[in-house]
Amino acid sequence: MVGPPGTGKSLLASRMLALLPPLTEEEALEVASVYSVKGETLNAEKFMHRHLRSPHHTSSAIALIGGGSNPVPGEISLAHNGILFLDELPEFGRKALDVLREPLETGDVHISRASGSATYPANFQLIAAMNPSPTGDIDDNRLSPQQQLNYLNRLSGPLLDRIDIQVEVPRLPDYDLPIAKPSADDSMHRVRQEVADTRHIQLMRQGKPNAALSAGELAAICKVSEGDLRFLKAAAKQLNLSMRVFHRTLKVARTIADLHREEAVSRAHISEALGYRALDNLIKQLSSC
């Protein structure tokens, strides 16, 4: 999520946890095992609940990935089967961020030390938030486009390729006081049910979520027409997307189609998925200045 301070990015991230399905018994035991190895206490009342880990941006690479003389799990393993929320993403060290690349692909992390090696699970949902400029707002005219671009370039291309959805969170046009609505819980329940139904569709169709599809499965699962596939290829070439982003964009389009209960992926779904590349578009905009 990219947007100026105070637009609700952290609030949105915290609400994402409520949209995830409850842990299965097997998943809960995996999480409890990681906490046990780390030596952290796990609240028995939240045994079947997913966890949100939010390490500070001063955290080191070892704090994130794990390590030490006797390798212990880090934040990414403590977020296993849950959410890892990284606020102020560019403020994390470049080395700390780049260690996320392997677990984002494989779902586990390998740690080797002189005293031994260990492999810990790290299948987490990454949510990140950032300001578009080190001053907070890209439109405050306090920095040049090149200075803003230098800030964004703290994020490596390979890491950005692994972030499927990049959305802009704009500043609200009016300064209205929020009013609690009685139907807020009902609305959240409906969204949660829609997410659960969509997940059920994916599990019934292919036995796993769309995010876990391999490149070889995309053609059969997505069912894109020749014309729409040509449209996606032309857009990918114009936007200079990597093959990884090309495949991930198709997975996002498949999920959008599932949300609309449509069997095939259409051009409208592909266009919407391509629109979820806000940070890529911002970098291109600043590079052309």
Coordinates of N, CA and C in Angstrom, one line a residue, residues 5-6 17 41 93 110 124 144 157 160 164 172 174 185 195 202 204 208 217 230 249 254 272 289:
P5 N 1.1 9.9 4.8 CA 0.8 9.5 6.2 C -0.7 9.8 6.5
G6 N -1.2 8.9 7.4 CA -2.6 9.2 7.9 C -3.7 8.8 7.0
L17 N -6.4 -9.3 8.8 CA -6.3 -10.6 9.6 C -7.7 -11.2 9.7
T41 N 5.9 -17.4 24.3 CA 4.7 -18.0 24.8 C 3.5 -17.8 23.9
G93 N 16.4 -2.0 6.1 CA 17.7 -2.2 5.4 C 17.6 -3.0 4.1
H110 N 16.0 -21.4 5.1 CA 17.1 -22.2 5.4 C 18.2 -21.4 6.1
F124 N 3.9 -17.1 4.8 CA 3.2 -16.0 5.3 C 2.6 -15.1 4.2
S144 N 13.1 16.8 -5.1 CA 13.1 16.7 -6.5 C 12.6 15.3 -6.9
G157 N 14.3 -4.5 -7.5 CA 13.3 -5.0 -8.5 C 12.8 -6.4 -8.2
L160 N 10.1 -6.3 -5.5 CA 8.9 -5.8 -6.0 C 8.2 -6.8 -6.9
D164 N 2.5 -9.1 -5.3 CA 1.5 -9.3 -6.4 C 0.6 -8.0 -6.6
L172 N -7.9 11.4 1.9 CA -9.3 11.6 1.7 C -9.6 13.1 1.4
D174 N -12.1 15.0 2.0 CA -12.8 15.8 3.1 C -12.3 15.4 4.4
D185 N -20.2 -4.3 11.2 CA -19.9 -5.7 11.4 C -20.6 -6.6 10.4
V195 N -14.8 -13.9 0.8 CA -13.4 -14.4 0.7 C -13.4 -15.9 0.9
Q202 N -11.6 -22.1 -5.3 CA -10.2 -22.5 -5.7 C -9.8 -23.8 -5.2
M204 N -11.7 -26.4 -4.5 CA -12.5 -27.4 -5.2 C -12.0 -27.6 -6.6
K208 N -5.8 -26.0 -4.2 CA -4.9 -25.1 -3.6 C -5.3 -23.6 -4.0
E217 N 0.5 -24.7 -14.8 CA -0.9 -24.9 -14.5 C -1.8 -23.7 -15.0
R230 N -3.2 -12.2 -26.0 CA -2.4 -11.2 -26.8 C -2.4 -9.9 -26.2
T249 N 0.5 -11.7 -12.4 CA -0.7 -10.8 -12.8 C -1.8 -11.7 -13.3
R254 N -7.1 -14.3 -12.3 CA -7.9 -15.5 -12.0 C -8.7 -15.3 -10.7
E272 N -7.8 -5.0 -14.8 CA -7.9 -4.7 -13.3 C -6.6 -5.2 -12.6
C289 N 10.6 12.1 -15.4 CA 10.7 13.5 -15.1 C 12.1 14.1 -15.4

